[in-house]
């Protein structure tokens, strides 16, 4: 009988170990299931096509996203136009969810957490925003805008855009690289940028999709020997300034050694009014930018 009791008690530790192993397995399985459900939730928008949810999403967008992407999601100072069907960092609902939830490394897009976007958004609110974005998307193609081939001729020819701007590795460096601009900005935005370039600069506009983007402020300096230079600011602190002049020459100055130093938000880019750039040629230029962004893998 004593031996029988000893056998019984000797089995208890093994039974406990087995029970613990089973419990641990159940916990791991629960976590895996929860993770799978979360991944599935991030892959599919549970509110797709729901007009009421899109309205809630508009409120969330205005509260958390409009500062960068503008009211109506048509693009703002740093954020691209989200009404475009093709987007630079992914087009699926899952990719949009990831971009909002986790942010986009190397850009000004923060994660949708406290201290990130606005006051922070829950997964449900992120899906509401995505539902809203889907409800206002529209597809603008180069063919609808104008003649892209003629626009390219204008860009690198008579319009002179390629002197200062680069598209897909070809062109100047004085102005912003426009390779992805046709995808990240609306047609209306591009039109205004051509017709009234100083208006956007005066509002503090900068290159989209970059964390510490250049604002292309115009700078005029007169050096100690009387040489006058004009160009755009690259970097600046309280004591020094780096600039790129209109011949694309890089200069670095100590401000205290300059005769004069003046900075303005009056763009170096000329205003292309209807006389300088008729409406048809304007549409062709925009068509080229749209086509270039598609070919270059932009939005």
Rosetta silent file (secondary structure, phi, psi, omega in degrees, C-alpha in Angstrom):
SEQUENCE: XXXXXXXXXXXXXXXXXXXXXXXXXXXXXXXXXXXXXXXXXXXXXXXXXXXXXXXXXXXXXXXXXXXXXXXXXXXXXXXXXXXXXXXXXXXXXXXXXXXXXXXXXXXXXXXXXXXXXXXXXXXXXXXXXXXXXXXXXXXXXXXXXXXXXXXXXXXXXXXXXXXXXXXXXXXXXXXXXXXXXXXXXXXXXXXXXXXXXXXXXXXXXXXXXXXXXXXXXXXXXXXXXXXXXXXXXXXXXXXXXXXXXXXXXXXXXXXXXXXXXXXXXXXXXXXXXXXXXXXXXXXXXXXXXXXXXXXXXXX
SCORE:     score description
SCORE:     0.000 S_00000001
   1 L     0.000  -40.573  177.044    0.000    0.000    0.000 S_00000001
   2 H   -60.729  -40.851 -179.871    2.859    2.388    0.781 S_00000001
   3 H   -64.008  -38.836  179.037    4.345    1.658   -2.600 S_00000001
   4 H   -61.884  -41.426  177.466    0.990    2.435   -4.223 S_00000001
   5 H   -65.181  -42.325  179.241    0.915    5.845   -2.501 S_00000001
   6 H   -59.717  -41.857  179.157    4.497    6.556   -3.486 S_00000001
   7 H   -61.629  -41.816 -179.670    3.610    5.770   -7.107 S_00000001
   8 H   -62.511  -47.502 -179.172    0.627    8.087   -6.907 S_00000001
   9 H   -67.823  -32.309 -179.663    2.636   10.968   -5.439 S_00000001
  10 H   -68.844  -25.455  179.583    5.499   10.429   -7.891 S_00000001
  11 H   -78.142  -24.336 -175.551    3.067   10.885  -10.765 S_00000001
  12 H   -56.912  -47.939  179.224    1.806   14.216   -9.441 S_00000001
  13 H   -59.258  -41.211 -179.423    4.826   16.316  -10.538 S_00000001
  14 H   -64.948  -40.267  178.660    4.709   14.765  -13.992 S_00000001
  15 H   -64.338  -39.151  178.748    0.973   15.434  -14.237 S_00000001
  16 H   -65.180  -41.958  178.496    1.509   19.035  -13.154 S_00000001
  17 H   -61.573  -40.966 -179.980    4.259   19.485  -15.740 S_00000001
  18 H   -65.728  -40.272 -179.921    2.004   18.031  -18.386 S_00000001
  19 H   -64.494  -40.753  178.521   -0.835   20.322  -17.322 S_00000001
  20 H   -64.477  -40.324  179.409    1.463   23.341  -17.422 S_00000001
  21 H   -63.571  -41.714  178.864    2.689   22.345  -20.879 S_00000001
  22 H   -64.686  -43.270  179.704   -0.891   22.007  -22.118 S_00000001
  23 H   -62.321  -42.786  179.098   -1.843   25.362  -20.580 S_00000001
  24 H   -62.660  -40.261  178.538    1.183   27.027  -22.170 S_00000001
  25 H   -62.641  -40.249  178.701    0.257   25.509  -25.507 S_00000001
  26 H   -63.971  -41.403  179.542   -3.279   26.824  -25.201 S_00000001
  27 H   -62.879  -46.273  179.122   -1.979   30.322  -24.392 S_00000001
  28 H   -60.447  -44.052  179.501    0.401   30.280  -27.371 S_00000001
  29 H   -61.349  -39.326  178.853   -2.396   29.058  -29.625 S_00000001
  30 H   -63.131  -42.849  177.744   -4.646   31.845  -28.342 S_00000001
  31 H   -63.306  -42.073  179.901   -1.991   34.433  -29.121 S_00000001
  32 H   -63.208  -42.438  178.781   -1.479   32.974  -32.590 S_00000001
  33 H   -63.653  -43.292  178.949   -5.207   33.015  -33.260 S_00000001
  34 H   -62.898  -40.927  178.437   -5.465   36.599  -32.007 S_00000001
  35 H   -63.923  -40.794  179.555   -2.520   37.573  -34.186 S_00000001
  36 H   -64.397  -40.813  178.330   -4.092   35.883  -37.200 S_00000001
  37 H   -64.079  -39.189  179.841   -7.361   37.689  -36.574 S_00000001
  38 H   -66.310  -42.446  178.219   -5.496   40.998  -36.274 S_00000001
  39 H   -60.842  -43.860  179.089   -3.595   40.393  -39.525 S_00000001
  40 H   -62.592  -38.951  179.757   -6.876   39.516  -41.246 S_00000001
  41 H   -64.065  -33.435  179.554   -8.438   42.662  -39.778 S_00000001
  42 H   -78.338  -17.833 -178.344   -5.596   44.722  -41.227 S_00000001
  43 H   -84.122  -33.153 -174.935   -5.980   43.121  -44.639 S_00000001
  44 L  -120.129  136.095  176.087   -9.675   43.851  -45.153 S_00000001
  45 L   -82.185  113.907 -178.099  -11.625   47.028  -44.575 S_00000001
  46 L   -70.079  -11.612 -176.883  -14.715   45.994  -42.593 S_00000001
  47 L  -113.945   15.321 -175.192  -16.502   49.206  -43.628 S_00000001
  48 L   -52.254  126.576  175.947  -15.724   49.206  -47.371 S_00000001
  49 L    80.178    2.344 -178.355  -18.364   51.137  -49.314 S_00000001
  50 L   -86.014  109.901 -175.444  -20.303   52.250  -46.219 S_00000001
  51 H   -63.702  -35.720  179.648  -21.324   55.884  -46.803 S_00000001
  52 H   -66.705  -40.599  178.418  -22.127   56.499  -43.122 S_00000001
  53 H   -68.134  -36.572  177.533  -18.686   55.266  -42.055 S_00000001
  54 H   -59.744  -35.366  178.274  -17.087   57.410  -44.793 S_00000001
  55 H   -67.390  -41.538  174.925  -18.724   60.427  -43.147 S_00000001
  56 H   -62.394  -39.380  179.277  -17.207   59.450  -39.796 S_00000001
  57 H   -63.501  -34.239  177.699  -13.904   58.984  -41.600 S_00000001
  58 H   -63.392  -40.950  177.781  -14.118   62.510  -42.976 S_00000001
  59 H   -62.524  -45.713  178.360  -14.381   63.847  -39.425 S_00000001
  60 H   -61.829  -40.705 -179.930  -11.366   61.760  -38.362 S_00000001
  61 H   -62.763  -45.832 -179.818   -9.452   62.926  -41.433 S_00000001
  62 H   -62.857  -35.636 -177.996  -10.151   66.588  -40.730 S_00000001
  63 H   -75.135  -36.595 -169.356   -9.062   66.143  -37.116 S_00000001
  64 H  -115.436  -23.111 -169.442   -5.908   64.124  -37.722 S_00000001
  65 L  -119.125  -23.587 -171.296   -4.800   64.279  -41.355 S_00000001
  66 H   -65.851  -24.678 -179.248   -5.920   67.534  -42.983 S_00000001
  67 H   -56.700  -39.459  179.979   -3.037   69.571  -41.549 S_00000001
  68 H   -97.580  -36.934 -173.378   -0.657   67.847  -43.988 S_00000001
  69 H   -97.826   -3.741  177.017   -2.987   66.474  -46.668 S_00000001
  70 L    81.151  155.550  175.371   -5.390   69.409  -46.866 S_00000001
  71 H   -64.301  135.103 -177.137   -9.165   69.589  -46.505 S_00000001
  72 H    82.156    2.754  176.702  -10.703   67.148  -48.935 S_00000001
  73 H    62.532   27.550 -175.475   -7.425   65.162  -48.995 S_00000001
  74 L   -93.329   13.154  177.771   -6.256   67.029  -52.083 S_00000001
  75 L   100.153  140.208 -179.940   -2.726   67.598  -50.840 S_00000001
  76 L  -135.530 -150.458 -176.828   -1.217   70.163  -48.511 S_00000001
  77 L   -60.032  -45.918 -177.205    2.136   71.560  -47.440 S_00000001
  78 L  -117.396  -25.116 -175.121    3.806   68.203  -46.802 S_00000001
  79 L   -92.935  146.255 -179.939    1.229   65.549  -47.581 S_00000001
  80 L   -77.138  169.138  174.932    0.343   64.301  -51.071 S_00000001
  81 L   -71.369  119.447 -177.994   -3.046   64.326  -52.765 S_00000001
  82 L   -96.258    1.821  177.299   -4.877   61.217  -51.537 S_00000001
  83 L   -81.374  -11.211  177.552   -7.765   61.492  -53.980 S_00000001
  84 E   -73.190  137.549 -176.760   -5.533   59.962  -56.639 S_00000001
  85 L   -67.578  -34.328  179.088   -6.244   56.263  -57.181 S_00000001
  86 L   -98.404  128.163 -175.384   -2.533   55.375  -57.454 S_00000001
  87 L  -120.163  150.492 -170.295   -0.502   56.154  -54.362 S_00000001
  88 L   -64.968  -33.870 -174.837    3.237   56.320  -53.855 S_00000001
  89 L  -113.325   29.297  175.893    3.483   53.895  -50.932 S_00000001
  90 L   119.878  146.344 -173.495    0.856   51.339  -51.889 S_00000001
  91 L  -113.593  -17.222 -176.848   -2.711   51.227  -53.168 S_00000001
  92 L   -77.412  162.363  176.952   -4.433   48.376  -51.298 S_00000001
  93 H   -59.891  -40.342 -179.499   -6.502   48.835  -48.151 S_00000001
  94 H   -62.482  -41.260  179.631   -3.932   46.794  -46.217 S_00000001
  95 H   -67.849  -39.754  176.649   -1.093   49.052  -47.393 S_00000001
  96 H   -62.986  -42.871  178.412   -3.048   52.189  -46.504 S_00000001
  97 H   -59.378  -47.132 -179.659   -3.785   50.766  -43.054 S_00000001
  98 H   -61.464  -43.285 -178.473   -0.101   49.983  -42.499 S_00000001
  99 H   -62.729  -38.411  179.732    0.984   53.454  -43.690 S_00000001
 100 H   -77.279  -45.013 -175.571   -1.424   55.178  -41.296 S_00000001
 101 H   -66.812  -44.592 -172.919   -0.980   52.810  -38.360 S_00000001
 102 H  -105.842   -7.983 -175.605    2.826   52.543  -38.463 S_00000001
 103 L    79.316  174.752 -179.599    3.845   55.651  -40.383 S_00000001
 104 L  -123.217  113.247 -178.070    6.179   55.724  -43.387 S_00000001
 105 L   -59.182  139.378  177.215    9.905   55.660  -42.661 S_00000001
 106 L    81.431    5.585  177.753   11.923   58.429  -44.298 S_00000001
 107 L  -128.819  179.772  178.459    8.915   60.693  -44.795 S_00000001
 108 L   -83.272    5.371 -177.557    6.918   63.185  -42.756 S_00000001
 109 L   -83.282  111.424  179.955    4.181   60.585  -42.216 S_00000001
 110 L   -87.292  170.909  175.695    4.027   59.664  -38.489 S_00000001
 111 L   -76.440  151.746 -178.883    2.384   56.655  -36.902 S_00000001
 112 L   -83.032   59.515  179.060   -1.260   56.961  -35.812 S_00000001
 113 L  -127.272  169.224  177.005   -0.409   56.782  -32.127 S_00000001
 114 L   -56.940  129.199 -176.220   -0.365   59.287  -29.292 S_00000001
 115 L    90.248   -5.270  178.554    2.332   61.784  -30.107 S_00000001
 116 L  -106.035 -109.165  178.239    2.067   60.880  -33.793 S_00000001
 117 L   -75.717  122.238  174.838   -0.958   61.772  -35.896 S_00000001
 118 L    46.248 -125.257  179.634   -3.192   64.243  -34.056 S_00000001
 119 L   -99.337    9.804 -179.320   -4.449   62.711  -30.812 S_00000001
 120 L    92.602  146.024 -178.222   -3.918   59.163  -32.024 S_00000001
 121 L  -128.193  143.419  173.711   -6.326   56.855  -33.825 S_00000001
 122 L   -79.671  168.796  177.514   -7.701   53.411  -33.064 S_00000001
 123 H   -58.640  -40.811 -179.912   -7.773   50.662  -35.702 S_00000001
 124 H   -61.497  -41.957 -179.756  -11.482   51.324  -36.189 S_00000001
 125 H   -68.758  -33.822  176.177  -10.862   55.025  -36.780 S_00000001
 126 H   -62.974  -44.253  178.280   -8.091   54.232  -39.258 S_00000001
 127 H   -63.887  -33.577  176.586  -10.505   52.076  -41.258 S_00000001
 128 H   -63.005  -43.018  178.577  -13.008   54.931  -41.149 S_00000001
 129 H   -62.942  -43.573  179.532  -10.405   57.247  -42.665 S_00000001
 130 H   -62.825  -39.978  177.172   -9.568   54.695  -45.371 S_00000001
 131 H   -61.116  -40.794  177.094  -13.296   54.354  -46.161 S_00000001
 132 H   -63.991  -46.450 -179.869  -13.473   58.137  -46.531 S_00000001
 133 H   -58.871  -44.033  179.155  -10.402   58.226  -48.786 S_00000001
 134 H   -61.976  -32.384 -176.395  -11.872   55.521  -51.009 S_00000001
 135 H   -72.629  -19.108 -177.217  -15.128   57.497  -51.269 S_00000001
 136 H  -113.371    4.022 -179.789  -13.383   60.557  -52.748 S_00000001
 137 L   -66.995  145.925  172.364  -10.818   58.875  -54.985 S_00000001
 138 E  -146.222  151.449 -177.167  -10.784   59.656  -58.661 S_00000001
 139 L  -103.877  118.066  174.969   -8.487   58.540  -61.428 S_00000001
 140 L  -111.270  120.698 -178.173   -6.830   61.228  -63.525 S_00000001
 141 L  -104.419  160.644  178.482   -4.787   59.919  -66.405 S_00000001
 142 H   -61.269  -38.212 -178.182   -2.231   61.683  -68.562 S_00000001
 143 H   -62.819  -35.993  179.302   -4.391   61.056  -71.618 S_00000001
 144 H   -70.716  -31.709 -176.416   -7.317   62.889  -70.008 S_00000001
 145 H   -75.680  -43.264 -177.208   -5.146   65.869  -69.104 S_00000001
 146 L   168.490 -158.379 -177.744   -3.524   66.493  -72.491 S_00000001
 147 L   -92.218  102.076 -176.109   -0.718   65.514  -74.857 S_00000001
 148 H   -64.762  -36.113 -179.344    2.120   64.177  -72.684 S_00000001
 149 H   -63.652  -43.421  177.474    4.583   63.949  -75.600 S_00000001
 150 H   -68.850  -34.942  177.787    4.090   67.625  -76.421 S_00000001
 151 H   -61.750  -37.170  177.809    4.252   68.434  -72.709 S_00000001
 152 H   -65.224  -40.534  177.527    7.687   66.813  -72.549 S_00000001
 153 H   -61.688  -41.229  178.658    8.866   68.977  -75.442 S_00000001
 154 H   -66.159  -43.237 -176.206    7.613   72.046  -73.617 S_00000001
 155 H   -58.924  -47.575 -178.481    9.168   70.986  -70.316 S_00000001
 156 H   -94.166   -1.019 -177.753   12.666   70.589  -71.740 S_00000001
 157 L  -117.336 -114.249 -169.696   12.176   73.172  -74.486 S_00000001
 158 L   -63.920  -32.951  179.599   10.341   76.469  -74.796 S_00000001
 159 L   -72.765  -24.161  174.458    8.741   76.450  -71.321 S_00000001
 160 L    73.160   15.685 -177.746   12.203   75.992  -69.793 S_00000001
 161 H   -64.100  -37.709 -176.833   11.022   73.891  -66.833 S_00000001
 162 H   -67.640  -11.773  176.824   13.864   71.388  -67.230 S_00000001
 163 H   -65.901  -34.785 -176.548   16.408   74.146  -66.613 S_00000001
 164 L  -114.158  -23.123 -174.381   15.534   74.139  -62.924 S_00000001
 165 L  -114.316  144.230  177.844   13.496   70.972  -62.362 S_00000001
 166 E  -106.784  142.120  173.702   14.405   67.317  -62.692 S_00000001
 167 E  -131.864  118.143  178.820   12.070   64.519  -63.805 S_00000001
 168 L    49.645   46.089  172.981   13.222   60.923  -63.489 S_00000001
 169 L    89.282   -1.400 -178.667   16.899   61.859  -63.441 S_00000001
 170 E  -122.880  127.505  177.461   16.881   64.456  -66.240 S_00000001
 171 E   130.755 -167.331 -176.526   16.887   68.214  -65.714 S_00000001
 172 L   -89.311  175.400 -175.744   18.099   70.871  -63.292 S_00000001
 173 L  -119.007   -1.193 -174.810   18.522   70.907  -59.515 S_00000001
 174 L   -69.649  -37.376  179.089   17.605   74.459  -58.566 S_00000001
 175 L  -103.807  178.387 -179.539   13.908   73.686  -58.077 S_00000001
 176 L   -61.211  147.856  172.088   12.087   70.676  -56.599 S_00000001
 177 L   -70.094  125.763 -174.631   12.382   67.262  -58.243 S_00000001
 178 L  -102.938   15.199 -175.934    9.065   66.749  -60.047 S_00000001
 179 L   -56.971  -40.805 -177.441    9.376   63.012  -60.711 S_00000001
 180 L  -109.290    3.909 -175.621    6.503   62.076  -58.395 S_00000001
 181 H   -65.129  -35.806  179.235    4.691   65.408  -58.272 S_00000001
 182 H   -62.481  -22.461  179.421    2.212   64.403  -60.961 S_00000001
 183 H   -96.085  -32.046 -174.356    1.105   61.582  -58.693 S_00000001
 184 H   -90.605  -10.724 -179.053    1.276   63.301  -55.307 S_00000001
 185 L  -125.086  150.239 -179.830   -0.494   66.528  -56.309 S_00000001
 186 L   -74.757  162.750  177.529   -3.873   67.254  -57.868 S_00000001
 187 H   -61.035  -39.985  179.175   -4.269   68.779  -61.330 S_00000001
 188 H   -62.797  -39.834  178.925   -5.655   71.938  -59.705 S_00000001
 189 H   -63.331  -46.070 -179.831   -2.621   72.160  -57.446 S_00000001
 190 H   -63.274  -39.582  179.192   -0.229   71.793  -60.390 S_00000001
 191 H   -60.895  -47.591 -179.675   -2.147   74.415  -62.344 S_00000001
 192 H   -65.667  -35.347  179.670   -1.909   76.938  -59.527 S_00000001
 193 H   -64.880  -31.656  177.995    1.788   76.153  -59.004 S_00000001
 194 H   -80.579  -40.735 -177.395    2.450   77.062  -62.629 S_00000001
 195 H   -76.245  -39.305 -176.591    0.206   80.109  -62.757 S_00000001
 196 L  -135.045   70.435 -174.931    1.067   81.530  -59.308 S_00000001
 197 H   -61.664  -30.553 -177.660    4.286   79.897  -58.035 S_00000001
 198 H   -74.376  -22.646 -179.001    4.892   82.453  -55.284 S_00000001
 199 H   -62.421  -47.047  179.887    1.499   81.833  -53.668 S_00000001
 200 H   -66.592  -40.650 -179.355    2.424   78.317  -52.555 S_00000001
 201 H   -65.591  -37.869  179.957    5.894   79.381  -51.425 S_00000001
 202 H   -63.840  -27.983  179.335    4.436   82.272  -49.421 S_00000001
 203 L   -83.202   -0.855  179.293    2.294   79.750  -47.525 S_00000001
 204 L    89.183   28.909 -176.578    5.394   77.807  -46.515 S_00000001
 205 L   -70.055  145.117  178.249    5.072   75.039  -49.081 S_00000001
 206 L  -139.443  172.161 -179.854    7.788   72.402  -49.184 S_00000001
 207 L   -61.731  135.938  177.961    8.557   69.210  -51.047 S_00000001
 208 L   -75.459  162.268  169.491    6.106   66.419  -50.223 S_00000001
 209 L    68.972   17.124  177.055    7.023   63.001  -48.869 S_00000001
 210 L  -126.149  145.609 -176.586   10.212   64.077  -47.114 S_00000001
 211 L   -70.848  -53.208  178.429   10.815   64.380  -43.387 S_00000001
 212 L  -115.955   79.865 -171.264   13.047   67.469  -43.440 S_00000001
 213 L   -85.637  157.419  179.832   12.159   68.928  -46.793 S_00000001
 214 L   -85.585  137.351 -176.445   13.605   71.953  -48.502 S_00000001
 215 L   -97.145   -6.206  175.114   11.299   74.936  -48.841 S_00000001
 216 L    59.542   41.958  173.422   13.116   76.643  -51.752 S_00000001
 217 L   -69.567  141.235  178.634   13.154   80.105  -50.236 S_00000001
 218 E   -79.897  134.178 -179.952   14.799   82.669  -52.482 S_00000001
 219 E  -128.513  139.629  174.979   18.011   84.159  -51.110 S_00000001
 220 E  -125.306  124.279  179.163   20.089   87.111  -52.317 S_00000001
 221 E  -124.471  150.399  170.297   23.554   87.687  -50.887 S_00000001
 222 E  -121.833  118.568 -176.150   26.272   90.246  -51.512 S_00000001
 223 L   -75.373  174.466 -177.753   29.713   88.962  -50.562 S_00000001
 224 L   -62.544  -26.660  179.111   32.504   90.958  -48.946 S_00000001
 225 L   -94.216    9.089  175.048   34.019   91.679  -52.375 S_00000001
 226 L    92.176    1.948  178.995   30.701   92.954  -53.755 S_00000001
 227 L   -72.576  129.574  179.667   29.666   89.856  -55.708 S_00000001
 228 E  -102.152  129.743 -179.282   25.883   89.481  -55.836 S_00000001
 229 E  -129.751  143.040  176.944   24.406   85.974  -55.899 S_00000001
 230 E  -131.952  143.735 -179.399   20.822   84.775  -56.009 S_00000001
 231 E  -178.766 -148.286 -179.735   19.467   81.275  -55.548 S_00000001
 232 E  -121.438  149.659  179.369   17.715   78.997  -53.071 S_00000001
 233 E   -77.080  130.380  173.962   18.509   78.153  -49.459 S_00000001
 234 E   -98.672  -51.189  178.646   19.744   74.606  -48.872 S_00000001
 235 E  -144.572  150.287 -178.621   20.700   74.770  -45.177 S_00000001
 236 E  -156.363  142.740  168.413   20.846   77.562  -42.652 S_00000001
 237 L  -134.748 -166.262 -175.481   21.542   78.223  -38.984 S_00000001
 238 L   -66.422  -23.098 -172.092   22.091   81.357  -36.939 S_00000001
 239 L  -116.736  -23.599 -175.641   25.634   81.867  -38.222 S_00000001
 240 E  -132.932  163.917  176.441   25.954   80.210  -41.654 S_00000001
 241 E  -146.347  138.806  171.449   23.976   79.584  -44.823 S_00000001
 242 E  -111.002  135.997 -178.691   24.357   77.178  -47.716 S_00000001
 243 E  -140.061  156.607  172.914   22.790   78.128  -51.026 S_00000001
 244 E  -113.319  119.708 -176.681   22.532   76.940  -54.616 S_00000001
 245 E   -81.562  178.282 -174.379   22.799   79.826  -57.054 S_00000001
 246 L   -67.990  -11.027  174.199   20.953   80.153  -60.364 S_00000001
 247 L   -99.823   10.649  179.871   23.881   78.478  -62.160 S_00000001
 248 L    64.579   32.819  173.768   23.580   75.522  -59.762 S_00000001
 249 L   -95.606  133.820 -178.752   26.837   76.390  -57.995 S_00000001
 250 E   -86.456  134.948  179.360   26.961   75.513  -54.298 S_00000001
 251 E  -133.801  146.271  174.479   28.090   78.218  -51.839 S_00000001
 252 E  -129.247  128.814 -176.099   28.600   78.301  -48.078 S_00000001
 253 E  -130.691  148.849  164.847   28.876   81.617  -46.234 S_00000001
 254 E   -88.945  123.440 -173.946   29.372   82.954  -42.746 S_00000001
 255 H   -58.809  -34.878 -177.317   26.602   85.507  -42.396 S_00000001
 256 H   -66.335  -18.752 -178.097   28.778   87.937  -40.435 S_00000001
 257 H   -97.221    0.664  179.067   31.149   88.216  -43.406 S_00000001
 258 L   -90.588  145.604  174.673   28.465   89.106  -45.952 S_00000001
 259 L   -69.182  -41.266  177.552   27.699   92.668  -46.951 S_00000001
 260 E  -151.774  153.995 -178.408   24.023   91.811  -47.163 S_00000001
 261 E  -147.109  118.267 -177.316   21.780   88.809  -46.818 S_00000001
 262 E  -133.075  133.201 -179.710   18.120   88.793  -47.805 S_00000001
 263 E  -122.716  139.550 -177.625   15.663   85.926  -47.826 S_00000001
 264 E  -145.988  157.027  175.334   12.187   86.001  -49.354 S_00000001
 265 L   -98.641   25.317  171.091    9.289   83.728  -50.214 S_00000001
 266 L   -88.033  114.946 -172.055    8.993   85.271  -53.669 S_00000001
 267 L   -66.003  144.141  172.556    9.681   82.313  -55.960 S_00000001
 268 L   -70.420  -19.986 -179.026   12.499   82.371  -58.499 S_00000001
 269 L   -72.692  132.234  178.503   10.130   80.528  -60.824 S_00000001
 270 L   -70.135  154.008  176.543    8.341   82.808  -63.300 S_00000001
 271 L   -83.801  122.216 -179.920    4.544   82.944  -63.297 S_00000001
 272 L   -90.822   89.020  178.012    3.201   81.214  -66.395 S_00000001
 273 L   -77.799  179.740 -175.670    0.120   83.270  -67.223 S_00000001
 274 L   -62.631  -25.263  178.684   -2.215   82.455  -70.109 S_00000001
 275 L   -76.144  -43.371 -179.670   -0.074   84.516  -72.493 S_00000001
 276 L   -72.782  -33.482 -177.858    3.188   82.781  -71.567 S_00000001
 277 L  -142.080   94.229  179.291    1.549   79.345  -71.413 S_00000001
 278 L   -56.664  160.311 -173.872   -1.824   78.957  -73.170 S_00000001
 279 H   -56.185  -41.105 -179.221   -4.385   76.618  -71.597 S_00000001
 280 H   -64.656  -42.369  179.236   -3.723   73.763  -74.022 S_00000001
 281 H   -67.337  -34.155  175.394    0.028   73.866  -73.392 S_00000001
 282 H   -60.895  -46.058  178.968   -0.642   73.986  -69.652 S_00000001
 283 H   -63.248  -37.315  179.471   -2.699   70.788  -69.928 S_00000001
 284 H   -66.502  -39.821  177.308    0.057   69.161  -72.001 S_00000001
 285 H   -62.082  -44.988  179.452    2.674   70.017  -69.377 S_00000001
 286 H   -65.468  -37.389  177.336    0.530   68.538  -66.628 S_00000001
 287 H   -61.136  -38.434  177.586   -0.086   65.460  -68.782 S_00000001
 288 H   -64.198  -43.110  179.806    3.688   65.004  -69.022 S_00000001
 289 H   -65.111  -38.055  177.012    4.069   65.213  -65.235 S_00000001
 290 H   -64.650  -45.884 -178.973    1.278   62.680  -64.762 S_00000001
 291 H   -66.238  -39.002 -178.710    2.813   60.295  -67.301 S_00000001
 292 H   -64.779  -38.512 -179.677    6.314   60.751  -65.870 S_00000001
 293 H   -69.226  -32.379  177.175    5.180   59.855  -62.351 S_00000001
 294 H   -70.635  -42.998 -179.968    3.510   56.697  -63.662 S_00000001
 295 H   -68.419  -34.332 -176.722    6.583   55.644  -65.647 S_00000001
 296 L   -84.358    4.202  178.462    8.946   56.430  -62.781 S_00000001
 297 L    81.515   15.180  176.469    7.058   54.253  -60.325 S_00000001
 298 L   -76.871 -163.310 -176.225    5.593   57.175  -58.424 S_00000001
 299 L   -54.467    0.000    0.000    2.009   57.270  -57.265 S_00000001
